[in-house]
Structure formats: C-alpha cells, structure tokens
Amino acid sequence: MSGNKFKRVLLKLSGEALMGEDAYGINRATIIRMTEEIAEVAKLGIELSIVIGGGNIFRGVAPGAQGMDRATADYMGMMATVMNALALQDALKNHGVVARVQSALNIDQVVEPYIRPKALRYLEEKKVVIFAAGTGNPFFTTDTAAALRGAEMGVEIVMKATKVDGIYSADPNKDPTATKYSRISFDEVITRRLEVMDATAFALCRDQKLPIMVFSINKPGALKRAVCGEDEGTLVHV
C-alpha cells in the first residue's frame, strides 16, 4: 500500500493517549499536539472518523469501581469517552477543523445520537466524525467499536494509535532483541498470539477484510505518513 493515500480512514485513539505524563485526565499540551496532527490529515481531504476510549478519565475513579457491577462500570466508561470526544471536538475547532460527535448512548442535550446515514454524510462533507460511547453496550471495548464503525463507514483501513511504533515479536520494552514487523497477516498474528486488538474487534476486522495499521501516536508526523500510505508502523492484512 506504500505511496497510496487512503481516502477514508478510521483512527482509534485510546483515552490514555490524551494523558501525556499525567496520572489521569487530559493533558492540554498532549491534546493540542494530537489535534494539530489530526487537523493536518483532515485538511488533506481525507475522510476521517475517530473512535476514542475513556481510560484516562475512568482511571481516576477506577479504585472506586472495584467490586462494582461490570455493566455499571462499563456504562461509566462509555460516558468517559463522551467527555473525551467533546474535548477532542473543541480542540479540533481551535485548529479550524469542523468535527461532529455522535454517541452510541442517547445524551441529546450534549451530543448527537449515532445515525449511520448522517455520519456518512458528514464524512462526504469532509467533517471529522468522532464516535463516542463505544458500541453503546457493556462488555464490548472501544476496539470493538472501532472495528464496527469502521465497517459501517466503509473505511479503507483502521489506524490504531498506540505507544509503540508497530507490532513486535515481543514487548520491545522488555526484550531489546524483539523484531518489528512491517507487514503481518491476521493469521500470523493469531498464530503468534500477538496483541493487536481485543479478540472480538480483531475477528470483525479479519472477517470484513478490513486492514489495521498499528503506529505510534507519540511519533511526530506518524499519522500523516500512515494515512498517506508511506512506510510507517505495522500493517495487519488478510
């Protein structure tokens, strides 16, 4: 895929990516840097949608969630993603990018509900669409939401932003001899038990023949290089 600019992509951002060096919450300098890179990609004319997690906010109350009913805790996490989505929308606005937030949970006074035809129209109008509240169901992660929304939006690729610059044969932080893959098949990832996404999300992407690009969100310019089809990160393909 090198040298080919994708026309429609979905970016999966973890909530932790917004923390910077903070213990939890949103680091202002970090979100500004990220939105600068997202804005640069959006201004290329690429149709961009984003699924964002809520671990950075929910982490602040995580000790209090111990022993809590799993479904209740998951709904709290979904609401945390709505907070992150609104923060990201506001930051993008400051960079001249029009973004719309659609939530899988109905919070009409705050954000729009998720409506697929409307989301598709926003993408065609070159607006960034931020999908919040995961799938709207407990027991499913925002990784699964990214795979689901990516399939529904007909994206060409899911860009999974992480803290490392791709997929390695082992944890590079623990094993300095770990090998980085530039391309790897879904079957190889399964066989070698490499962690890319949770099992449900991974299976959905594989079944829909939806490739995944794993790259570092902390590496300057990596997002632009990845969406422009340059040699960046690791491509997981069928």
JSON list of C-alpha atoms in Angstrom, two decimals, residues 143 160 162 164 166-171 181 184 188-190 192-199 202 212 214 236:
[
{"chain": "A", "resi": 143, "resn": "ASP", "atom": "CA", "xyz": [-11.54, -1.51, 20.00]},
{"chain": "A", "resi": 160, "resn": "LYS", "atom": "CA", "xyz": [-4.76, 2.04, 15.73]},
{"chain": "A", "resi": 162, "resn": "THR", "atom": "CA", "xyz": [-0.50, 3.11, 20.35]},
{"chain": "A", "resi": 164, "resn": "VAL", "atom": "CA", "xyz": [4.85, 1.85, 20.29]},
{"chain": "A", "resi": 166, "resn": "GLY", "atom": "CA", "xyz": [4.19, -1.03, 15.43]},
{"chain": "A", "resi": 167, "resn": "ILE", "atom": "CA", "xyz": [3.85, -4.71, 16.25]},
{"chain": "A", "resi": 168, "resn": "TYR", "atom": "CA", "xyz": [6.87, -6.57, 17.58]},
{"chain": "A", "resi": 169, "resn": "SER", "atom": "CA", "xyz": [7.67, -10.25, 18.08]},
{"chain": "A", "resi": 170, "resn": "ALA", "atom": "CA", "xyz": [7.85, -9.49, 21.83]},
{"chain": "A", "resi": 171, "resn": "ASP", "atom": "CA", "xyz": [7.45, -6.50, 24.12]},
{"chain": "A", "resi": 181, "resn": "TYR", "atom": "CA", "xyz": [7.02, -6.39, 11.64]},
{"chain": "A", "resi": 184, "resn": "ILE", "atom": "CA", "xyz": [1.85, -9.29, 9.02]},
{"chain": "A", "resi": 188, "resn": "GLU", "atom": "CA", "xyz": [0.12, -14.85, 11.67]},
{"chain": "A", "resi": 189, "resn": "VAL", "atom": "CA", "xyz": [-0.98, -12.53, 14.46]},
{"chain": "A", "resi": 190, "resn": "ILE", "atom": "CA", "xyz": [-3.33, -15.23, 15.75]},
{"chain": "A", "resi": 192, "resn": "ARG", "atom": "CA", "xyz": [1.97, -15.95, 17.22]},
{"chain": "A", "resi": 193, "resn": "ARG", "atom": "CA", "xyz": [-0.50, -14.64, 19.80]},
{"chain": "A", "resi": 194, "resn": "LEU", "atom": "CA", "xyz": [0.46, -11.02, 19.22]},
{"chain": "A", "resi": 195, "resn": "GLU", "atom": "CA", "xyz": [-1.77, -8.44, 20.88]},
{"chain": "A", "resi": 196, "resn": "VAL", "atom": "CA", "xyz": [-3.27, -6.06, 18.33]},
{"chain": "A", "resi": 197, "resn": "MET", "atom": "CA", "xyz": [-6.88, -5.54, 19.42]},
{"chain": "A", "resi": 198, "resn": "ASP", "atom": "CA", "xyz": [-9.23, -7.48, 21.63]},
{"chain": "A", "resi": 199, "resn": "ALA", "atom": "CA", "xyz": [-10.46, -10.75, 20.14]},
{"chain": "A", "resi": 202, "resn": "PHE", "atom": "CA", "xyz": [-9.79, -8.46, 15.66]},
{"chain": "A", "resi": 212, "resn": "ILE", "atom": "CA", "xyz": [-5.32, -2.44, 10.58]},
{"chain": "A", "resi": 214, "resn": "VAL", "atom": "CA", "xyz": [-0.63, -0.04, 14.17]},
{"chain": "A", "resi": 236, "resn": "VAL", "atom": "CA", "xyz": [-2.10, -6.19, 9.54]}
]
